[in-house]
Coordinates of C-alpha atoms and ligand atoms in Angstrom, one line a residue:
M456 CA 26.8 -2.2 47.1
K457 CA 23.9 0.2 46.7
T458 CA 24.6 0.4 43.0
N459 CA 24.6 -3.4 42.7
R460 CA 21.2 -3.6 44.5
L461 CA 19.8 -1.0 42.2
L462 CA 21.1 -2.9 39.2
L463 CA 19.6 -6.1 40.4
A464 CA 16.2 -4.4 41.1
G465 CA 16.4 -3.0 37.6
L466 CA 17.1 -6.4 36.0
I467 CA 14.2 -8.0 37.9
L468 CA 11.9 -5.2 36.9
A469 CA 13.0 -5.5 33.2
S470 CA 12.3 -9.2 33.2
V471 CA 9.0 -8.8 34.9
S472 CA 7.9 -6.3 32.3
L473 CA 8.6 -8.8 29.6
S474 CA 5.8 -11.2 28.9
A475 CA 6.4 -14.9 28.3
Q476 CA 2.8 -15.5 27.4
N477 CA 3.1 -14.7 23.8
T478 CA 3.4 -17.6 21.4
L479 CA 3.5 -17.9 17.6
Q480 CA 3.1 -21.2 16.0
L481 CA 4.4 -21.5 12.5
N482 CA 2.8 -24.2 10.4
V483 CA 5.7 -24.5 8.0
D484 CA 4.3 -27.7 6.5
Q485 CA 1.2 -25.8 5.3
A486 CA 3.1 -23.1 3.4
Q487 CA 1.3 -23.2 0.0
T488 CA -0.1 -19.9 -1.0
T489 CA 2.1 -17.4 -2.8
I490 CA 2.1 -13.9 -1.4
K491 CA 1.6 -11.8 -4.5
P492 CA 4.4 -9.2 -4.9
E493 CA 1.7 -6.7 -5.8
I494 CA 0.5 -6.7 -2.1
Y495 CA 3.5 -4.4 -1.7
G496 CA 2.1 -1.9 -4.3
H497 CA 1.9 1.8 -4.4
F498 CA -0.3 4.6 -5.7
S499 CA 0.6 7.8 -7.5
E500 CA -1.9 10.5 -8.3
H501 CA -1.8 14.0 -9.8
L502 CA -2.3 15.4 -6.4
G503 CA -0.1 18.0 -4.7
T504 CA 3.6 17.2 -5.3
C505 CA 3.3 13.5 -5.8
I506 CA 4.0 13.6 -9.6
Y507 CA 5.4 17.1 -10.2
G508 CA 8.4 17.7 -7.8
G509 CA 8.1 14.2 -6.3
I510 CA 8.6 11.8 -9.3
Y511 CA 9.1 14.2 -12.2
V512 CA 11.0 17.5 -12.3
G513 CA 11.6 17.6 -16.1
E514 CA 14.8 17.2 -18.1
N515 CA 15.8 20.9 -17.7
S516 CA 15.6 20.8 -13.9
K517 CA 18.7 21.5 -11.8
I518 CA 17.7 18.5 -9.6
P519 CA 19.6 15.5 -10.8
N520 CA 17.3 13.5 -13.1
I521 CA 17.1 10.7 -15.6
H522 CA 14.9 11.9 -18.5
G523 CA 13.1 14.2 -16.1
Y524 CA 12.6 11.6 -13.3
R525 CA 14.4 12.4 -10.0
T526 CA 17.5 10.2 -9.7
D527 CA 17.3 10.0 -5.9
V528 CA 13.7 8.8 -6.1
V529 CA 14.4 6.3 -8.8
T530 CA 17.3 4.8 -6.8
A531 CA 15.3 4.7 -3.5
L532 CA 12.2 3.0 -5.2
K533 CA 14.4 0.4 -6.9
E534 CA 16.1 -0.4 -3.6
M535 CA 12.8 -0.7 -1.8
K536 CA 11.4 -3.0 -4.6
I537 CA 8.2 -1.6 -5.9
P538 CA 6.1 -4.3 -7.7
V539 CA 3.2 -2.2 -9.0
L540 CA 2.2 1.5 -9.3
R541 CA -1.3 2.8 -9.8
W542 CA -1.9 6.0 -11.8
P543 CA -3.3 8.7 -12.6
G544 CA -5.7 8.6 -9.6
G545 CA -7.7 8.5 -7.4
C546 CA -10.4 11.1 -7.9
F547 CA -8.2 12.7 -10.5
A548 CA -8.6 9.7 -12.8
D549 CA -12.2 10.4 -13.4
T550 CA -11.5 13.9 -14.6
Y551 CA -8.5 12.8 -16.7
H552 CA -8.6 12.6 -20.5
W553 CA -5.6 10.7 -21.6
K554 CA -5.2 12.4 -25.0
D555 CA -4.5 15.7 -23.1
G556 CA -1.2 14.0 -21.9
I557 CA 0.4 12.8 -25.2
G558 CA 2.3 14.4 -28.0
P559 CA 4.6 17.4 -27.9
K560 CA 4.4 19.0 -24.5
E561 CA 4.0 22.5 -25.8
N562 CA 0.8 21.4 -27.5
R563 CA -0.7 19.7 -24.4
P564 CA -3.6 21.6 -22.9
S565 CA -3.6 22.9 -19.3
I566 CA -6.5 21.9 -17.2
V567 CA -7.7 22.7 -13.6
N568 CA -7.2 19.9 -11.1
V569 CA -10.6 20.3 -9.6
H570 CA -10.3 17.8 -6.9
W571 CA -6.9 18.7 -5.5
G572 CA -6.3 22.3 -4.7
G573 CA -7.7 23.8 -7.9
V574 CA -4.1 24.1 -9.3
T575 CA -3.2 24.1 -13.0
E576 CA -2.3 20.7 -14.5
D577 CA -0.1 21.2 -17.6
N578 CA -0.2 17.5 -18.6
S579 CA 3.5 17.4 -19.1
F580 CA 3.5 14.0 -17.3
G581 CA 1.2 11.7 -19.3
T582 CA 0.8 8.2 -20.5
H583 CA 4.4 7.9 -22.0
E584 CA 6.0 9.6 -19.0
F585 CA 4.2 7.2 -16.6
L586 CA 4.7 4.0 -18.5
D587 CA 8.4 4.8 -19.2
F588 CA 8.9 5.5 -15.5
C589 CA 7.4 2.1 -14.6
E590 CA 9.9 0.5 -17.0
L591 CA 12.8 2.5 -15.5
I592 CA 12.0 1.4 -11.9
G593 CA 11.0 -2.1 -12.9
T594 CA 7.4 -2.0 -11.7
E595 CA 4.1 -3.2 -13.2
P596 CA 1.7 -0.3 -14.2
Y597 CA -1.9 -0.2 -13.0
L598 CA -3.9 2.3 -15.1
S599 CA -7.2 3.7 -13.8
I600 CA -9.7 4.4 -16.5
N601 CA -11.9 7.5 -16.5
V602 CA -15.5 6.2 -16.0
G603 CA -17.0 9.2 -14.2
S604 CA -16.6 11.8 -17.0
G605 CA -15.1 9.6 -19.7
T606 CA -16.6 7.4 -22.5
V607 CA -16.3 3.8 -23.5
Q608 CA -14.7 4.9 -26.7
E609 CA -12.0 7.0 -24.9
A610 CA -11.2 4.0 -22.7
T611 CA -10.9 1.5 -25.6
E612 CA -8.7 3.9 -27.5
W613 CA -6.4 4.2 -24.5
V614 CA -6.1 0.4 -24.3
E615 CA -5.4 0.3 -28.0
Y616 CA -2.9 3.1 -27.9
V617 CA -1.0 1.5 -25.0
T618 CA -1.1 -2.2 -25.7
S619 CA -1.8 -3.0 -29.3
S620 CA 0.8 -4.1 -31.8
N621 CA -1.6 -4.1 -34.7
E622 CA -1.8 -1.3 -37.3
S623 CA -4.5 1.1 -36.2
P624 CA -5.0 4.9 -35.9
M625 CA -4.2 4.7 -32.2
T626 CA -1.0 2.7 -32.7
E627 CA 0.1 5.0 -35.5
L628 CA -0.4 7.9 -33.1
R629 CA 1.7 6.2 -30.4
K630 CA 4.5 5.6 -32.9
K631 CA 4.3 9.2 -34.1
N632 CA 4.7 10.2 -30.4
G633 CA 8.0 8.2 -30.2
R634 CA 7.0 4.7 -28.9
E635 CA 7.2 1.9 -31.4
D636 CA 6.4 -1.1 -29.2
P637 CA 3.4 -1.4 -27.0
W638 CA 3.8 -1.4 -23.3
K639 CA 2.6 -4.2 -21.0
V640 CA 0.0 -3.2 -18.5
K641 CA -0.9 -5.8 -16.0
F642 CA -3.8 -4.1 -14.3
W643 CA -6.7 -1.8 -15.5
G644 CA -9.0 -0.2 -13.0
I645 CA -12.4 0.7 -14.4
G646 CA -13.3 3.8 -12.5
N647 CA -12.3 4.9 -9.0
E648 CA -14.6 5.4 -6.0
T649 CA -17.7 5.5 -8.3
W650 CA -19.7 5.6 -5.0
G651 CA -18.1 9.1 -4.4
C652 CA -15.8 11.3 -6.4
G653 CA -15.9 9.0 -9.4
G654 CA -19.6 9.7 -10.2
D655 CA -21.7 9.3 -7.1
M656 CA -23.3 6.2 -8.4
R657 CA -25.4 3.5 -6.7
P658 CA -23.9 0.0 -6.9
E659 CA -26.7 -1.3 -9.1
H660 CA -26.0 1.4 -11.7
Y661 CA -22.3 1.2 -11.5
A662 CA -22.4 -2.6 -12.0
D663 CA -24.2 -2.0 -15.3
V664 CA -21.7 0.7 -16.3
Y665 CA -18.9 -1.7 -15.4
R666 CA -20.3 -4.4 -17.5
N667 CA -20.6 -2.0 -20.4
F668 CA -17.0 -0.6 -20.1
S669 CA -15.5 -4.0 -19.3
S670 CA -17.0 -5.8 -22.3
Y671 CA -15.2 -3.2 -24.6
V672 CA -12.0 -2.9 -22.6
R673 CA -10.3 -5.9 -24.0
V674 CA -7.0 -6.4 -22.3
N675 CA -6.1 -10.1 -23.0
D676 CA -4.3 -11.5 -20.0
A677 CA -4.3 -8.3 -17.9
Q678 CA -6.6 -8.1 -14.9
K679 CA -9.6 -5.7 -14.6
I680 CA -10.4 -4.3 -11.3
A681 CA -13.9 -3.1 -10.5
V682 CA -14.6 -0.4 -7.9
G683 CA -15.4 -2.0 -4.6
P684 CA -16.4 -0.8 -1.2
S685 CA -15.1 1.7 1.2
G686 CA -14.4 0.3 4.7
D687 CA -17.3 -1.7 6.0
D688 CA -19.8 -1.0 3.2
Y689 CA -20.9 -4.6 2.7
N690 CA -24.0 -3.5 0.8
W691 CA -21.8 -2.2 -2.0
T692 CA -19.9 -5.5 -2.2
E693 CA -23.2 -7.5 -2.2
K694 CA -24.8 -5.5 -5.0
M695 CA -21.7 -5.5 -7.1
M696 CA -21.1 -9.3 -6.8
E697 CA -24.8 -10.0 -7.3
N698 CA -25.0 -7.9 -10.5
L699 CA -21.8 -9.3 -11.9
K700 CA -22.3 -12.9 -11.0
D701 CA -23.2 -14.0 -14.5
K702 CA -20.3 -12.1 -16.0
R703 CA -17.4 -13.1 -13.8
H704 CA -15.0 -13.3 -16.7
L705 CA -15.3 -9.5 -16.9
V706 CA -13.8 -8.9 -13.5
Q707 CA -10.7 -10.2 -11.8
G708 CA -10.6 -8.0 -8.8
L709 CA -12.8 -5.9 -6.6
S710 CA -11.1 -2.9 -4.9
L711 CA -11.3 -2.0 -1.2
H712 CA -10.4 1.4 0.1
Y713 CA -9.7 1.9 3.8
Y714 CA -7.9 4.9 5.4
T715 CA -6.8 5.0 9.0
L716 CA -7.9 8.2 10.7
P717 CA -6.9 8.6 14.4
T718 CA -10.3 10.2 15.2
G719 CA -12.2 7.9 12.9
S720 CA -14.1 10.8 11.6
W721 CA -14.0 12.7 8.2
V722 CA -15.6 15.7 9.9
G723 CA -13.4 18.0 11.9
S724 CA -9.9 17.3 12.8
K725 CA -8.5 13.9 11.9
G726 CA -5.5 14.4 14.2
S727 CA -2.0 15.7 13.7
S728 CA 0.7 13.6 11.9
T729 CA 3.4 14.5 14.5
N730 CA 1.8 16.0 17.5
F731 CA 0.0 13.2 19.3
G732 CA 0.0 11.3 22.6
E733 CA -0.7 7.7 23.5
D734 CA -4.4 8.3 23.1
E735 CA -4.1 8.9 19.3
W736 CA -1.4 6.2 19.0
F737 CA -3.8 3.6 20.5
Q738 CA -6.8 4.8 18.5
T739 CA -4.8 4.8 15.2
L740 CA -3.6 1.2 15.7
K741 CA -7.0 0.1 16.9
R742 CA -8.6 1.5 13.7
T743 CA -6.0 0.1 11.4
L744 CA -6.6 -3.4 12.8
N745 CA -10.2 -3.1 11.6
V746 CA -9.1 -3.9 8.0
D747 CA -8.7 -7.5 9.0
E748 CA -12.4 -7.8 9.9
Y749 CA -13.4 -5.8 6.8
I750 CA -11.4 -8.1 4.5
K751 CA -12.9 -11.2 6.1
K752 CA -16.5 -10.0 5.9
H753 CA -16.2 -8.7 2.3
L754 CA -14.7 -12.0 1.3
E755 CA -17.7 -13.8 2.9
V756 CA -20.1 -11.7 0.9
M757 CA -18.0 -12.3 -2.3
D758 CA -17.9 -16.0 -1.7
K759 CA -21.7 -16.2 -1.7
F760 CA -21.8 -15.1 -5.4
D761 CA -18.4 -16.5 -6.4
P762 CA -17.9 -19.8 -4.6
E763 CA -15.0 -20.7 -6.9
K764 CA -13.2 -17.6 -5.5
Q765 CA -12.3 -16.3 -8.9
V766 CA -12.6 -12.6 -8.0
G767 CA -9.8 -11.3 -5.8
L768 CA -9.7 -8.3 -3.4
A769 CA -7.4 -5.4 -4.4
V770 CA -6.9 -3.0 -1.4
D771 CA -5.8 -0.3 -3.9
E772 CA -5.9 2.6 -1.4
W773 CA -4.9 2.3 2.2
G774 CA -2.8 4.2 4.8
T775 CA -3.0 6.9 7.4
W776 CA -4.9 10.2 6.7
Y777 CA -4.1 13.0 9.1
D778 CA -4.7 16.8 9.1
P779 CA -2.6 18.5 6.4
L780 CA 0.7 20.0 7.7
P781 CA 0.2 23.5 9.0
G782 CA 0.9 26.2 6.3
T783 CA 0.4 23.7 3.4
N784 CA -2.3 23.7 0.7
P785 CA -5.0 21.6 2.3
G786 CA -5.8 20.1 -1.1
F787 CA -2.3 18.7 -1.3
L788 CA -2.8 16.2 1.6
Q789 CA 0.8 16.6 2.9
Q790 CA 1.6 15.0 6.2
Q791 CA 4.7 13.8 8.1
N792 CA 5.4 10.1 8.8
T793 CA 6.4 9.0 12.3
L794 CA 7.2 5.7 14.0
R795 CA 3.4 5.3 14.4
D796 CA 3.2 5.1 10.6
A797 CA 5.8 2.4 10.6
L798 CA 3.6 0.3 13.0
V799 CA 0.5 1.0 10.8
A800 CA 2.4 -0.2 7.7
G801 CA 3.8 -3.2 9.4
V802 CA 0.4 -4.3 10.8
N803 CA -1.4 -3.7 7.5
L804 CA 1.2 -5.7 5.5
N805 CA 1.0 -8.6 8.0
I806 CA -2.8 -8.6 7.6
F807 CA -2.6 -8.6 3.8
N808 CA 0.0 -11.4 3.9
N809 CA -2.2 -13.5 6.1
H810 CA -5.0 -13.1 3.5
A811 CA -2.7 -13.9 0.6
D812 CA -5.2 -16.5 -0.7
R813 CA -7.6 -13.7 -1.8
V814 CA -5.8 -10.3 -1.6
I815 CA -4.3 -9.9 -5.0
M816 CA -2.9 -6.4 -4.6
A817 CA -2.6 -3.6 -2.2
N818 CA -1.5 0.0 -2.9
I819 CA -0.5 2.4 -0.1
A820 CA -1.6 6.0 -0.6
Q821 CA 0.5 7.6 -1.9
V822 CA 4.1 6.9 -3.0
I823 CA 5.6 10.4 -2.6
N824 CA 4.6 13.6 -0.7
V825 CA 0.9 12.7 -0.2
L826 CA -0.7 11.0 2.8
Q827 CA 1.3 7.9 4.1
S828 CA 4.3 8.3 1.7
V829 CA 7.4 6.3 1.6
I830 CA 9.4 9.3 0.3
L831 CA 9.1 13.0 1.0
T832 CA 10.9 15.6 -1.2
K833 CA 11.6 19.3 -0.8
D834 CA 13.3 20.9 -3.7
D835 CA 16.5 18.9 -4.2
K836 CA 16.2 17.1 -0.9
M837 CA 14.7 13.7 -0.2
V838 CA 13.7 12.0 3.0
L839 CA 13.0 8.3 3.4
T840 CA 10.1 7.8 5.9
P841 CA 9.7 5.2 8.6
T842 CA 7.1 3.6 6.2
Y843 CA 9.8 3.3 3.5
Y844 CA 11.9 1.2 5.9
V845 CA 9.0 -1.1 6.6
F846 CA 8.4 -1.7 2.9
K847 CA 12.2 -2.3 2.5
M848 CA 12.2 -4.7 5.5
Y849 CA 9.1 -6.6 4.3
N850 CA 10.1 -7.0 0.7
V851 CA 11.4 -10.5 1.6
H852 CA 7.7 -11.6 1.6
Q853 CA 7.2 -10.7 -2.1
G854 CA 6.5 -13.9 -4.0
A855 CA 7.3 -16.0 -1.0
K856 CA 5.0 -18.8 0.3
L857 CA 2.8 -17.7 3.3
I858 CA 3.4 -19.8 6.4
P859 CA 0.0 -20.0 8.3
T860 CA 0.5 -18.9 11.9
T861 CA -1.4 -19.1 15.2
L862 CA -0.7 -16.1 17.4
K863 CA -1.5 -16.0 21.1
C864 CA -0.6 -12.8 22.7
E865 CA -1.5 -10.5 25.6
D866 CA -3.4 -7.4 25.1
Y867 CA -2.2 -3.8 25.0
E868 CA -4.7 -2.0 27.2
Y869 CA -5.3 1.7 27.2
K870 CA -8.0 3.5 29.2
G871 CA -10.3 0.5 29.4
E872 CA -9.9 -0.5 25.7
K873 CA -7.6 -3.2 24.4
I874 CA -6.0 -4.5 21.2
P875 CA -3.6 -7.4 20.8
A876 CA -0.1 -6.2 21.6
V877 CA 1.6 -8.2 18.9
N878 CA 0.9 -8.7 15.2
A879 CA 2.7 -11.1 12.9
S880 CA 3.1 -12.9 9.6
S881 CA 5.6 -15.3 8.1
S882 CA 6.7 -16.7 4.8
V883 CA 9.4 -18.9 3.2
K884 CA 11.3 -18.4 0.0
D885 CA 14.5 -20.1 -1.3
G886 CA 14.9 -21.9 2.0
V887 CA 14.8 -18.7 4.1
M888 CA 12.0 -18.3 6.6
S889 CA 11.0 -14.7 7.4
I890 CA 8.9 -13.6 10.4
T891 CA 7.7 -10.0 10.6
L892 CA 6.5 -8.9 14.1
C893 CA 5.0 -5.6 15.3
N894 CA 4.9 -4.7 19.0
M895 CA 2.1 -2.1 19.2
N896 CA 2.6 -1.6 23.0
P897 CA 4.5 1.7 23.4
N898 CA 5.3 1.1 27.0
K899 CA 6.4 -2.5 27.2
A900 CA 8.7 -5.0 25.5
E901 CA 7.0 -8.2 24.5
A902 CA 8.8 -11.6 24.6
I903 CA 7.4 -14.1 22.1
E904 CA 8.2 -17.7 21.7
C905 CA 8.0 -19.2 18.1
S906 CA 7.6 -22.9 17.5
F907 CA 7.7 -24.6 14.1
N908 CA 5.6 -27.4 12.7
G909 CA 7.6 -29.1 10.0
A910 CA 11.0 -27.5 10.3
Q911 CA 13.4 -28.0 13.2
E912 CA 17.1 -27.2 12.6
F913 CA 18.3 -23.7 11.7
K914 CA 21.9 -22.9 11.0
T915 CA 21.6 -19.1 10.8
V916 CA 19.4 -16.6 12.5
S917 CA 19.4 -12.9 11.7
G918 CA 17.3 -9.9 12.5
K919 CA 16.4 -6.3 11.6
I920 CA 14.5 -3.7 13.6
I921 CA 12.7 -0.4 13.0
N922 CA 12.3 1.6 16.2
A923 CA 13.0 5.0 17.6
Q924 CA 13.3 6.7 21.0
N925 CA 9.9 8.3 20.9
I926 CA 6.6 7.3 19.2
T927 CA 6.5 10.7 17.5
D928 CA 10.0 10.5 16.0
Y929 CA 10.3 11.1 12.3
N930 CA 12.9 11.8 9.6
D931 CA 13.2 15.4 8.5
F932 CA 15.0 17.3 5.7
G933 CA 18.7 18.0 6.4
Q934 CA 18.7 16.1 9.7
A935 CA 20.1 12.7 10.7
E936 CA 17.5 10.0 10.5
K937 CA 15.7 9.2 13.7
V938 CA 13.8 6.2 12.4
N939 CA 15.4 3.6 10.2
M940 CA 16.2 0.0 9.9
K941 CA 19.0 -1.5 12.0
D942 CA 20.5 -5.0 12.6
F943 CA 18.8 -6.8 15.5
T944 CA 20.4 -9.7 17.4
V945 CA 18.3 -12.8 17.8
A946 CA 19.5 -15.9 19.7
K947 CA 19.5 -19.2 17.8
P948 CA 16.4 -21.5 18.5
K949 CA 16.8 -23.8 21.5
N950 CA 15.0 -27.2 21.5
G951 CA 13.1 -26.1 18.3
K952 CA 11.9 -22.9 19.9
L953 CA 12.9 -19.4 19.0
S954 CA 12.6 -16.6 21.6
V955 CA 12.4 -13.0 20.4
E956 CA 12.2 -10.0 22.6
L957 CA 10.4 -7.2 20.8
P958 CA 11.2 -3.8 22.2
A959 CA 8.3 -1.5 22.9
H960 CA 6.9 0.2 19.7
S961 CA 9.0 -1.8 17.2
V962 CA 8.8 -3.6 13.9
V963 CA 11.1 -6.6 13.7
L964 CA 12.1 -9.0 11.0
V965 CA 13.6 -12.4 12.0
Q966 CA 15.1 -14.7 9.3
L967 CA 16.0 -18.3 9.7
Q968 CA 17.9 -20.6 7.4
K969 CA 18.3 -24.4 7.7
Ligands
AHR965 O1 -5.7 9.2 -2.0 C1 -6.4 10.4 -2.0 C2 -7.9 10.2 -2.4 O2 -8.5 9.4 -1.5 C3 -8.0 9.5 -3.8 O3 -7.9 10.4 -4.8 C4 -9.4 9.0 -3.7 O4 -9.6 7.8 -4.4 C5 -9.6 8.7 -2.2 O5 -10.8 9.2 -1.7

């Protein structure tokens, strides 16, 4: 009797703690804009063990490999579906001279990686190794040209070496180095963070430098990306757009870099990647949500000078940035990846989806072993991070039509501050509707009711969930996974309405088919 009463009380409490106030209206009849697959892009830099040890171990390694590329990593990236990969940096790109990385490996010069740990870079992974890797995993390459310490001639020769099918000294050199046919490169970045590590330039100056480089970097139907702002630097966007407005054909995208730091400060501690409480959970998610406002405001500035909206926004560096793991080289930017990172990834990807009309690409930093990675490696071992599972879950949105949504939800309040508890986006492809939902509240399940304009009957409903017992849970080498993707049961819609109960701190995918 006593047990029954307790059970009843528990059930009442559980239903009280679920909110019925959250609604998501899906305007299915307005699904027009394609979500570019490249929004699910990645970034690989010669930094720490991203390239060496992470992607590339060399053909003579004991670690199983395909022409020097780790077999486990190749398989995992293919399964996740990686549409575009940026290389060779980052800050490294503006110290990189591509001719150092071609030809017989024993003749390639070693250089010092001045930005990242001062380690020796032997150039054994260069243009051929990167572009062949992209072909192997089926991804579009995005090459970042050295503007900070490079020349226009060096840049044009790289373009010719990589993409030309004419007879020329550069194509002869390419053939001599073993590659007969040109590669296809879809994106070229002209400089990286030229306001900082890429040359410390003022926007007016870089705009002129950009015009100069871009008029010689002839890449036919590929897209050229100019260095854009960091975070909320609207002045940089204004000056760039103003100074390029008469030369819009030279620029297809403007980049945006925004990193999520729990403390919000580059000075002092940024916060631990694993050892945190609700305070840092809340602050991290609050700061990551800022990107929505930044995108909106940068687009407003861009539209003033580009009313035809020809220039897109490429968020080509984003993700969490914590303190380096204790005992690691601080220049290697190694961090763990918890359930918190899964929420950060889910929220950002929903935001990018919802701006699919103007966000042409986004690249999380960085693909392996650096910052918010999808994969971590240690010797011959590999870990798939919570962020990996989010990218795998969300790949259903790649190339789908965005369904505009209206979300009304309650707040998640913490110590007098608040953010929306739920974050969502939705798309449709091949008759399958996909809704991705994040519950940022770590203490409370959220019930949400979805209604549909323009689609009523659904025969099948299925779901997936990424969650864990604790917000600090992560996957570690040699241990069973604590955070991964599991099946999630969702009841069929009733009277045209779908009710989903999102457990606390979870990322959920619901798919519906007529
Ligand atoms: O991703 C790490 C670094 O962050 C990149 O090299 C640079 O572009 C940014 O500041």
